[in-house]
PDB file of C-alpha atoms in Angstrom:
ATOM      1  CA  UNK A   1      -8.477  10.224  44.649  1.00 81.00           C
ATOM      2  CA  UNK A   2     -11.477   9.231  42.725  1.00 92.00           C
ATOM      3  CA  UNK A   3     -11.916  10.270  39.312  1.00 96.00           C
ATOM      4  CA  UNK A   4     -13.505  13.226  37.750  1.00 97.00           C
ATOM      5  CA  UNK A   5     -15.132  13.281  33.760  1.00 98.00           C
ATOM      6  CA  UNK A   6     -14.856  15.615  30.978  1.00 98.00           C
ATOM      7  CA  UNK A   7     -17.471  15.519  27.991  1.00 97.00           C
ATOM      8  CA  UNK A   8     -15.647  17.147  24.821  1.00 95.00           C
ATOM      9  CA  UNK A   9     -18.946  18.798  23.192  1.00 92.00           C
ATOM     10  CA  UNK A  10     -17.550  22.059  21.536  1.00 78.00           C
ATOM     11  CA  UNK A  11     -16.893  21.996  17.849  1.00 66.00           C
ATOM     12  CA  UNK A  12     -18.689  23.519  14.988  1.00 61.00           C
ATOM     13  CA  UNK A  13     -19.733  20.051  13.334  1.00 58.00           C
ATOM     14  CA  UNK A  14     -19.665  20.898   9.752  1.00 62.00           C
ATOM     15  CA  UNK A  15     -19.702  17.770   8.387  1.00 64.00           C
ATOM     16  CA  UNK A  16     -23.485  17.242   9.753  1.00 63.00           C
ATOM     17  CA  UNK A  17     -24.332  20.786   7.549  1.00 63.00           C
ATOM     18  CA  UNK A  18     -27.422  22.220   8.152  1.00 68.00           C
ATOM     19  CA  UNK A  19     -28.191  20.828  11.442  1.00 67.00           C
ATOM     20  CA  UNK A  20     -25.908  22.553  13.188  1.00 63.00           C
ATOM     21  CA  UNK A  21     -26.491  25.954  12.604  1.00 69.00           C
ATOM     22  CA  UNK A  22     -29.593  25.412  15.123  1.00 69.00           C
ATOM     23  CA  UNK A  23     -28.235  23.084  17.737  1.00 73.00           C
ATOM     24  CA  UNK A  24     -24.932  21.949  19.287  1.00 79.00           C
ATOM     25  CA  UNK A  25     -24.348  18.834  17.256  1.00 86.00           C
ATOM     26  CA  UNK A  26     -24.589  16.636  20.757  1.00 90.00           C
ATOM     27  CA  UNK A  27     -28.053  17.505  21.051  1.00 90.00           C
ATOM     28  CA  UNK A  28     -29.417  16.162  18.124  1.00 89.00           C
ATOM     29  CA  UNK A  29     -31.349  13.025  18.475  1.00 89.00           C
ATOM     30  CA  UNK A  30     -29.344   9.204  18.427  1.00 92.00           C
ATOM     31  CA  UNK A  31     -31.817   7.049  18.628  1.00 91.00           C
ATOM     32  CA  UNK A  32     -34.473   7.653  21.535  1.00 90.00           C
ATOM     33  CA  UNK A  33     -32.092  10.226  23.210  1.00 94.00           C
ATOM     34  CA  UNK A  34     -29.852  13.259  22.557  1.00 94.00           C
ATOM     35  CA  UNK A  35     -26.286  12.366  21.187  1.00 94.00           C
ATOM     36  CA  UNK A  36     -25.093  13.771  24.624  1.00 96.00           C
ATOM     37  CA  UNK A  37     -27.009  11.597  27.033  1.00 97.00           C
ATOM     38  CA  UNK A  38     -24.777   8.481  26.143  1.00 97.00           C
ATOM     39  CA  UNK A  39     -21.196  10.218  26.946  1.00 98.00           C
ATOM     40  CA  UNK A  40     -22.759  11.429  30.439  1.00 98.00           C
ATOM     41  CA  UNK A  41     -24.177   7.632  31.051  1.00 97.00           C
ATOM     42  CA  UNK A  42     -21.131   5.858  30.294  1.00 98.00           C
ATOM     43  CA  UNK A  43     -19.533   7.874  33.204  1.00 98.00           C
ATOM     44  CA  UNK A  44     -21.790   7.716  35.692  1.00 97.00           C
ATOM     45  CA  UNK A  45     -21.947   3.616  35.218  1.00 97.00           C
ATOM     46  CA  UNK A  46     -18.014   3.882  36.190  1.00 96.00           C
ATOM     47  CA  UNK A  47     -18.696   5.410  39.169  1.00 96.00           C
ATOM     48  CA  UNK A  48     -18.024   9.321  37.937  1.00 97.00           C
ATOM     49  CA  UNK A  49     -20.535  12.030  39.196  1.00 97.00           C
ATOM     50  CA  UNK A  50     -18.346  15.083  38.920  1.00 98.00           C
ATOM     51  CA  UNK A  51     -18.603  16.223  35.065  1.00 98.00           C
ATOM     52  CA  UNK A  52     -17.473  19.458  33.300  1.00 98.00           C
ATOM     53  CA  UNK A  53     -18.873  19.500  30.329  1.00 97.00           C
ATOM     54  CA  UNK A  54     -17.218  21.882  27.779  1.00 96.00           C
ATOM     55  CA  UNK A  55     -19.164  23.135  25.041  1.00 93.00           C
ATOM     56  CA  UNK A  56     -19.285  25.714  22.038  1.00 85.00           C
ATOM     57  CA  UNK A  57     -20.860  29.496  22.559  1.00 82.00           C
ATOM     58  CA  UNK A  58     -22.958  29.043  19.999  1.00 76.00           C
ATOM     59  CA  UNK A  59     -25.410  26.494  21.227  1.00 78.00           C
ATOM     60  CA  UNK A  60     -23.799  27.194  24.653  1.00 85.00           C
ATOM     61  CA  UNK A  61     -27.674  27.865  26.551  1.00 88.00           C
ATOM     62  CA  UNK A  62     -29.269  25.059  24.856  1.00 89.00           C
ATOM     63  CA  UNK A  63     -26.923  22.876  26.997  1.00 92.00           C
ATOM     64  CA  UNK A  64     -27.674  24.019  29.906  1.00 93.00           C
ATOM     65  CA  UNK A  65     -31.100  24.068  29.482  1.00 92.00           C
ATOM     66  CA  UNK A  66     -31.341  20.511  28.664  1.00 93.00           C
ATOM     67  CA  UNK A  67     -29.003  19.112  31.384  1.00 95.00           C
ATOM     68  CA  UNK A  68     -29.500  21.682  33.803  1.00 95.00           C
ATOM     69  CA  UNK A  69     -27.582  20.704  37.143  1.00 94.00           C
ATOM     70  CA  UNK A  70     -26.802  17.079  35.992  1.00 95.00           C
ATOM     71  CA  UNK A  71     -29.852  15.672  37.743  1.00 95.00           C
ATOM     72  CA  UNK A  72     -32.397  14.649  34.596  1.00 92.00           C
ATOM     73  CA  UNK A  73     -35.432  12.406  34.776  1.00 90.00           C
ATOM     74  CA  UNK A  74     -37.207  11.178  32.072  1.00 89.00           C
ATOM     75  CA  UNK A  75     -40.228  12.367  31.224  1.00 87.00           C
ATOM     76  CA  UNK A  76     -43.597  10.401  32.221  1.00 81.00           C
ATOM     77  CA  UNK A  77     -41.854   9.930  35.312  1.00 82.00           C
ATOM     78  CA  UNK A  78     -39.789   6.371  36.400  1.00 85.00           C
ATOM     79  CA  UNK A  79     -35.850   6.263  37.353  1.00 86.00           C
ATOM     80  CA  UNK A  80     -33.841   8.993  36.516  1.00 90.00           C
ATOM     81  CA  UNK A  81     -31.716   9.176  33.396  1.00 93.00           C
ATOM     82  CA  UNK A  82     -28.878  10.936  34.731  1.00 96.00           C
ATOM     83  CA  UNK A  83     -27.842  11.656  38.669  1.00 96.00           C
ATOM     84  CA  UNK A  84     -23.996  13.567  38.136  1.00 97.00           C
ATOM     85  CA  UNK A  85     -22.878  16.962  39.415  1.00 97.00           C
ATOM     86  CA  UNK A  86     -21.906  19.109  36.129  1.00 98.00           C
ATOM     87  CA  UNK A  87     -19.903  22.013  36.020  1.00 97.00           C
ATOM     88  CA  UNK A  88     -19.550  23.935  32.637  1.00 96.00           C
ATOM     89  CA  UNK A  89     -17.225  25.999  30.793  1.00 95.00           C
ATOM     90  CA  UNK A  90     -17.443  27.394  27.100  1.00 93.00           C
ATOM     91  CA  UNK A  91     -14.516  26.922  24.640  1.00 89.00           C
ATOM     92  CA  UNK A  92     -14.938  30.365  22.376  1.00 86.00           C
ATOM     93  CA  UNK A  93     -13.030  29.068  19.587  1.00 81.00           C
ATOM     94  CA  UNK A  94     -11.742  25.832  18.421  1.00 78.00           C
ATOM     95  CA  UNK A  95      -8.465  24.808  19.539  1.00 80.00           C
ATOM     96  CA  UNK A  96      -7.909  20.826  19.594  1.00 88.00           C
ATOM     97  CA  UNK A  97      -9.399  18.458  21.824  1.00 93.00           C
ATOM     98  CA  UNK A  98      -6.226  18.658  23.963  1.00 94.00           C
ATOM     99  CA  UNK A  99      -6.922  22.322  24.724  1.00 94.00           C
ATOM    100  CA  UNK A 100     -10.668  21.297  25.844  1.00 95.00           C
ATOM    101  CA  UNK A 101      -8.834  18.923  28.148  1.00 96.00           C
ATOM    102  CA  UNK A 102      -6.610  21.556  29.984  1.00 95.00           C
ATOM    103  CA  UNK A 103      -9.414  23.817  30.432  1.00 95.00           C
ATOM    104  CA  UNK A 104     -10.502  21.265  33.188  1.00 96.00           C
ATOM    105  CA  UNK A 105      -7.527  21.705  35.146  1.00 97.00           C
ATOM    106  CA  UNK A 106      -8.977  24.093  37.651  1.00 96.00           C
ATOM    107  CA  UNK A 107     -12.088  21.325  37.801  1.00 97.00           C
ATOM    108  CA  UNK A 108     -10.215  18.236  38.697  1.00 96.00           C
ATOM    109  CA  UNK A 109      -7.405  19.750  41.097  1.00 95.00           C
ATOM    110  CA  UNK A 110      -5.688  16.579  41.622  1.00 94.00           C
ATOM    111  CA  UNK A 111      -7.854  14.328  40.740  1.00 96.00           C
ATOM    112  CA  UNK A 112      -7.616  11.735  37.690  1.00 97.00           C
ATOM    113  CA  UNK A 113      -9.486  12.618  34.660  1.00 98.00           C
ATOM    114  CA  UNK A 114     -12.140  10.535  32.462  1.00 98.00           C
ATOM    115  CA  UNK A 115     -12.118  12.032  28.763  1.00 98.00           C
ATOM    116  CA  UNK A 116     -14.935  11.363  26.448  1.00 98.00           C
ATOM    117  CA  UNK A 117     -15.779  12.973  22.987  1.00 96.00           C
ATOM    118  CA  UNK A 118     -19.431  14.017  22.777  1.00 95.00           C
ATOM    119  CA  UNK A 119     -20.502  12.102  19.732  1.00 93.00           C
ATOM    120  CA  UNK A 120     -18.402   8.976  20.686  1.00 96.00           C
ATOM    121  CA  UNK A 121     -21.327   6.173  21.626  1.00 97.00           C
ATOM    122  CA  UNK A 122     -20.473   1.889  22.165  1.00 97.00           C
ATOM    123  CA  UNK A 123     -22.337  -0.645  23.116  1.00 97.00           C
ATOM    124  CA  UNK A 124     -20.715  -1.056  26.501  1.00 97.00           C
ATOM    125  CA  UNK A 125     -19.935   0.985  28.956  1.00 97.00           C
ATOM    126  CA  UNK A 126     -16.523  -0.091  29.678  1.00 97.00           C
ATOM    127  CA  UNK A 127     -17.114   0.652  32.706  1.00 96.00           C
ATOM    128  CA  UNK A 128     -14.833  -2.743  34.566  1.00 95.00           C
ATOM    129  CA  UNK A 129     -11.931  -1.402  32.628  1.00 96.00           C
ATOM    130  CA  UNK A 130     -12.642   2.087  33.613  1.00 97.00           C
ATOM    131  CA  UNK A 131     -12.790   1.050  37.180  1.00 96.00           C
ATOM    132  CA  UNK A 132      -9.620  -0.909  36.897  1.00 95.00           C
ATOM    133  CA  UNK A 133      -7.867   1.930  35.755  1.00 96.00           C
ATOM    134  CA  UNK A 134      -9.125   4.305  37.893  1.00 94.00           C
ATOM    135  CA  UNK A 135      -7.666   1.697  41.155  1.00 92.00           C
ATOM    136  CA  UNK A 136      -4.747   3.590  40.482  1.00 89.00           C
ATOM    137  CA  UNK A 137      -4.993   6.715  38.021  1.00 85.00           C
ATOM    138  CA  UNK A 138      -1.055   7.296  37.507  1.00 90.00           C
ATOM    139  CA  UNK A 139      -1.049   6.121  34.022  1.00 95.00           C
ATOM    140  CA  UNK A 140      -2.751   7.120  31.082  1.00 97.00           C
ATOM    141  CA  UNK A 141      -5.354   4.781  29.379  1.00 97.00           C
ATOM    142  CA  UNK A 142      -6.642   4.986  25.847  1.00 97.00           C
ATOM    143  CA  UNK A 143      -9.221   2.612  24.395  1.00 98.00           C
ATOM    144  CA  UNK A 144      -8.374   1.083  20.699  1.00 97.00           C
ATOM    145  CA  UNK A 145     -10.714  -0.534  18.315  1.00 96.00           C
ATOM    146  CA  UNK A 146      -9.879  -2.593  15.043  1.00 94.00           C
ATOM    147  CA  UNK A 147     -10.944  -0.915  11.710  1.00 93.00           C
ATOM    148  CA  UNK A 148     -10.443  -1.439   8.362  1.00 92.00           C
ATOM    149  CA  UNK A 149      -9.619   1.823   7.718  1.00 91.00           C
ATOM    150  CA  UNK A 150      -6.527   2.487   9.851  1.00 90.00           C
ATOM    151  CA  UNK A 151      -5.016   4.955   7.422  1.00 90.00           C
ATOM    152  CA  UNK A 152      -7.785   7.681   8.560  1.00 89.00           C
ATOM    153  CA  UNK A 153      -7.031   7.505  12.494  1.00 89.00           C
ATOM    154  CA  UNK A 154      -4.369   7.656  15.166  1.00 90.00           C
ATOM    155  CA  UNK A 155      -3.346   4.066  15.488  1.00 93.00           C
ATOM    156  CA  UNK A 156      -1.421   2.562  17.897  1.00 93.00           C
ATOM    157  CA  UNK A 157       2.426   1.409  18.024  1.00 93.00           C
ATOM    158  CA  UNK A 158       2.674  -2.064  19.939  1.00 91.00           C
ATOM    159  CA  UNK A 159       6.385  -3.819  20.778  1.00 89.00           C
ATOM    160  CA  UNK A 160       7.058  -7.215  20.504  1.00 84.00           C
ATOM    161  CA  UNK A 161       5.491  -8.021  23.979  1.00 85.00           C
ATOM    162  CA  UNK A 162       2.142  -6.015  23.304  1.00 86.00           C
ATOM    163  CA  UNK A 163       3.353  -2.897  24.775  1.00 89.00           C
ATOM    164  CA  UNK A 164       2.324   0.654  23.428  1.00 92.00           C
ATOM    165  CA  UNK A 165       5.361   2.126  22.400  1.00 93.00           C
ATOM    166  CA  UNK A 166       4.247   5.096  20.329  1.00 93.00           C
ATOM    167  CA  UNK A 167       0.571   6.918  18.113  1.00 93.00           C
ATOM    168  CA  UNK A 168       0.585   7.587  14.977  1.00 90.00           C
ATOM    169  CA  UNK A 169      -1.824   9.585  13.496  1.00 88.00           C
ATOM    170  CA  UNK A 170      -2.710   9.407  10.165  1.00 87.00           C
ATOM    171  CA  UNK A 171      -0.006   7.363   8.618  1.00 82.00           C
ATOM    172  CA  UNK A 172       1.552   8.735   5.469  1.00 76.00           C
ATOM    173  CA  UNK A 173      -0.262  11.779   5.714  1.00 78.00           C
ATOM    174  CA  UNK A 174       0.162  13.964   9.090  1.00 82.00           C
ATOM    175  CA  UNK A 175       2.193  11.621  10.206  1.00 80.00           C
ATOM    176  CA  UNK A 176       4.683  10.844   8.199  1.00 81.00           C
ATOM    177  CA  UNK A 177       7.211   8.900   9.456  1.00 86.00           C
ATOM    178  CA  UNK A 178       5.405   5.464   8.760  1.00 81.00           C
ATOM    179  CA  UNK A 179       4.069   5.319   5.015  1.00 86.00           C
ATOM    180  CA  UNK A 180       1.625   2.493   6.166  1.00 87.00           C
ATOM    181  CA  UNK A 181      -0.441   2.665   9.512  1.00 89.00           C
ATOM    182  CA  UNK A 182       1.799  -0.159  12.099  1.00 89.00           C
ATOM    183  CA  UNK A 183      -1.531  -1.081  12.886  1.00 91.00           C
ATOM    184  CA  UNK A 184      -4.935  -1.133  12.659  1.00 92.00           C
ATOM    185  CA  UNK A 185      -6.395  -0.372  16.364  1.00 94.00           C
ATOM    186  CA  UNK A 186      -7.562   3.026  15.986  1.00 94.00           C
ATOM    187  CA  UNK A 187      -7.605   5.109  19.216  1.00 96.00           C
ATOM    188  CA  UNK A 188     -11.187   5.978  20.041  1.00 97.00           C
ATOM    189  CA  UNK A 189     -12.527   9.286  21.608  1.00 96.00           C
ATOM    190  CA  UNK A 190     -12.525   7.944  25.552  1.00 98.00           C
ATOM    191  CA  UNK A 191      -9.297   8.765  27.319  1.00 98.00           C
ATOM    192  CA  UNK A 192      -7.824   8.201  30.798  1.00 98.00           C
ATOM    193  CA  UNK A 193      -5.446  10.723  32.148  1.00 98.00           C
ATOM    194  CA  UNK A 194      -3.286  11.318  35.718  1.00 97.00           C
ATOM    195  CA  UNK A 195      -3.583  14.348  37.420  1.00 96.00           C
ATOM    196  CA  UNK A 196      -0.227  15.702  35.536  1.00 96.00           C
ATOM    197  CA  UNK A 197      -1.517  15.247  32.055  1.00 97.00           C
ATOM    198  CA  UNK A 198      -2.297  19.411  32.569  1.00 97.00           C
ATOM    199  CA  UNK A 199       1.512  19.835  32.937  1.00 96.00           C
ATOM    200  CA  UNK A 200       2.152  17.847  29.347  1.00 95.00           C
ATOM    201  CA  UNK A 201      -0.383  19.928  27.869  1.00 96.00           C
ATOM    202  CA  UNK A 202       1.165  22.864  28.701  1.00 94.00           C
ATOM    203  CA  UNK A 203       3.967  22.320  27.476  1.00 93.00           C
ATOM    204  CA  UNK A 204       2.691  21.112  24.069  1.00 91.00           C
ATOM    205  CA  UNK A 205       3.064  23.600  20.790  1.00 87.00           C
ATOM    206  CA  UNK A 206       0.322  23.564  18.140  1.00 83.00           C
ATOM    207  CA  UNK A 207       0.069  21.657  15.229  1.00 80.00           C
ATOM    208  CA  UNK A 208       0.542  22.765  11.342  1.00 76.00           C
ATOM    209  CA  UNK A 209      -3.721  23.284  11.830  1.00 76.00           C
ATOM    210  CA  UNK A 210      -2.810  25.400  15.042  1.00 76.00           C
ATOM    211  CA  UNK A 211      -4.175  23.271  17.485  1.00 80.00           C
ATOM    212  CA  UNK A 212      -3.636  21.097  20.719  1.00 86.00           C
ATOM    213  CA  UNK A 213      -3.747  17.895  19.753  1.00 89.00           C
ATOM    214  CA  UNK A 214      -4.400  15.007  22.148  1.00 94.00           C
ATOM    215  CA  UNK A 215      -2.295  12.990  19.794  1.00 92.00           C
ATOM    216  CA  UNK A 216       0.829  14.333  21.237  1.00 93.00           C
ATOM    217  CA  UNK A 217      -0.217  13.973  24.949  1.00 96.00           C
ATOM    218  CA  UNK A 218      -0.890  10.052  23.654  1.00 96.00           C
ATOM    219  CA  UNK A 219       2.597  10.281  22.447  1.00 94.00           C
ATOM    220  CA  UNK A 220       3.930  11.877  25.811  1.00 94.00           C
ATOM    221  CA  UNK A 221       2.870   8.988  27.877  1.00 96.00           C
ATOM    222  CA  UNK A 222       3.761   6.093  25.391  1.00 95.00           C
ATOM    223  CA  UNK A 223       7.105   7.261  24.995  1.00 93.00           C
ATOM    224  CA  UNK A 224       7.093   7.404  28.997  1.00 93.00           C
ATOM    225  CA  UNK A 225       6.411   3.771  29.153  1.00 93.00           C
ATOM    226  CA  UNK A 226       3.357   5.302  30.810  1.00 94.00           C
ATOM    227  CA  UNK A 227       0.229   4.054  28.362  1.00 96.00           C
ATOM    228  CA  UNK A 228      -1.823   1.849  28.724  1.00 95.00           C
ATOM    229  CA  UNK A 229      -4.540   1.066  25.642  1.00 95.00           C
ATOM    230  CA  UNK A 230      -7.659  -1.315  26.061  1.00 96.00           C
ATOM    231  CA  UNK A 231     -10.061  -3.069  23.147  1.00 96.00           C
ATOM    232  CA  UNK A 232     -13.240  -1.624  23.290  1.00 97.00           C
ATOM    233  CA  UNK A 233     -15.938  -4.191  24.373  1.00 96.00           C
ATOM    234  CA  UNK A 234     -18.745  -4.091  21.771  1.00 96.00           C
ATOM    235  CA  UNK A 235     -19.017  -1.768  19.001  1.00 97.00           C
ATOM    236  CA  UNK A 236     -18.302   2.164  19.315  1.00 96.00           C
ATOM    237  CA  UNK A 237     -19.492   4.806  16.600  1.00 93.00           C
ATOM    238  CA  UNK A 238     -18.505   8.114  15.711  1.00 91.00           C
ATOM    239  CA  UNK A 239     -22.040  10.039  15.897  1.00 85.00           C
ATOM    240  CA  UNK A 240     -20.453  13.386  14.336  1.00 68.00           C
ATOM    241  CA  UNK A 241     -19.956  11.681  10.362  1.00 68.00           C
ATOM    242  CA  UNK A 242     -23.301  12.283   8.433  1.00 69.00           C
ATOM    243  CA  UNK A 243     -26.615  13.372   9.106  1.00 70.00           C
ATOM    244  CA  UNK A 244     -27.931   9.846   7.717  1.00 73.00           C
ATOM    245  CA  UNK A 245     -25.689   8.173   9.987  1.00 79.00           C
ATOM    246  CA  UNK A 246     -27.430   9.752  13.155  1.00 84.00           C
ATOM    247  CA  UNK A 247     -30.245   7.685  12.254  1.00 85.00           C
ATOM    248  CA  UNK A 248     -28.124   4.440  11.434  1.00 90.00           C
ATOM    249  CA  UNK A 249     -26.706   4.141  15.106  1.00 93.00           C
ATOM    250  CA  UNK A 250     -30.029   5.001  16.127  1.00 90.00           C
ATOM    251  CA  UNK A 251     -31.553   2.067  14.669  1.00 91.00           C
ATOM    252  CA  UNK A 252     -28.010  -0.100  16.196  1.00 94.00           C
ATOM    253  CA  UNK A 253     -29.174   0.850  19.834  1.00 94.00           C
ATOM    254  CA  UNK A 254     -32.556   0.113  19.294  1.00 93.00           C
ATOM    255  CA  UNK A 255     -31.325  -3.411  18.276  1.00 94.00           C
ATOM    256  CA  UNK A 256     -28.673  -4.001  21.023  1.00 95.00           C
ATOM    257  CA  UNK A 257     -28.453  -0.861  23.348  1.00 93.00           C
ATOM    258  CA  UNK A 258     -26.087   1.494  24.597  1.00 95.00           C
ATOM    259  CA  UNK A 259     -24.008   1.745  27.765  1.00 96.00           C
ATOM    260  CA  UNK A 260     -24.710  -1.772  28.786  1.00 95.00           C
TER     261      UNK A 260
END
């Protein structure tokens, strides 16, 4: 069955202050566009035209009123932006990215399910590894990308052989059963799930912060010999850091583009 997307674009976004107490965070500007443009790009360049998008009350109507049905052409006229069928649903409080995913149950019956985080933007689309996966959608895919900071992300556990064996998030810290991160590929915010991945949700319990965490459904399939993780062509940036930052990978797409 062919896949279906899910844009994560809830969240309150404190760590961008001010600027989010009068719009979602994913529509503030990134460059020439709104921070939410790029998610909804990437998955229609794999092939994806159904999209839920789940988003916070708060900003919940300024959503809508930007994307509307999914259909967007730029304005001045020329080729349109965006062509996708969206569906939305609002997450009323926050509850782990994990949680946003099994709200799309209903929305991709038993179809596979393309994950990406709102503020997550690369260079590349990854769309040929997208496609690859989605051939046969009964594993799980995550997409990894080297930093020099391993300690603050979920990494990834490889075996001798290159296998993913296990995630560990924050080494030393939430995670402490390694005192050192086992590696430094950080798992990125784009995410590639079978139709069951509703069924290891469910039967997840919340964290010591009381929430869902995708972590653990990461876990679930690595420990299933189930996982599959792939390097991110390109760079990829977190959008949702700093206000000044907003403007830094603006200026990096203006110099090699987005989604290519």
């Amino acid at each position: 069955m062919h896949p279906k997307g899910l844009i994560c674009a809830g969240g309150e976004a404190t760590r961008l202050g001010e600027l989010t107490r009068v719009a979602n965070k994913h529509l503030l500007p990134v460059g020439s566009w709104p921070m939410i443009y790029y998610p909804l790009q990437l998955l229609q360049l794999a092939g994806i035209r159904d999209v839920l998008v789940v988003t916070g009350k708060g900003h919940a109507g300024q959503m809508i009123d930007l994307l509307g049905d999914g259909r967007l052409a730029p304005r001045g006229g020329g080729d349109p932006i965006l062509d996708l069928d969206l569906t939305y649903k609002v997450q009323t409080e926050p509850g782990g990215i994990a949680q946003v995913v099994g709200m799309a149950r209903d929305f991709a019956g038993e179809a596979p399910l393309v994950v990406v985080l709102g503020d997550n933007i690369f260079e590349f689309a990854q769309s040929a590894s997208l496609r690859e996966w989605a051939e046969d959608g009964s594993r799980a895919r995550i997409f990894v990308k080297e930093v020099s900071d391993p300690q603050n992300f979920g990494v990834v556990v490889y075996d001798g052989g290159g296998v993913v064996t296990d995630i560990v998030e924050k080494a030393g810290v939430v995670d402490t059963r390694y005192d050192e991160p086992p590696s430094s590929r950080a798992v990125v915010g784009l995410y590639c799930y079978p139709p069951d991945v509703f069924d290891v949700i469910a039967r997840l319990e919340p964290s010591s912060r009381g929430e869902l965490e995708i972590t653990d459904v990461n876990r679930h399939y690595a420990l299933e010999g189930r996982l599959d993780a792939s390097e991110v062509e390109g760079w990829w940036e977190d959008a949702g850091k700093h206000w000044q930052h907003l403007a830094d990978i603006g200026k990096r797409i203006d110099e090699t583009g987005a989604n290519k």
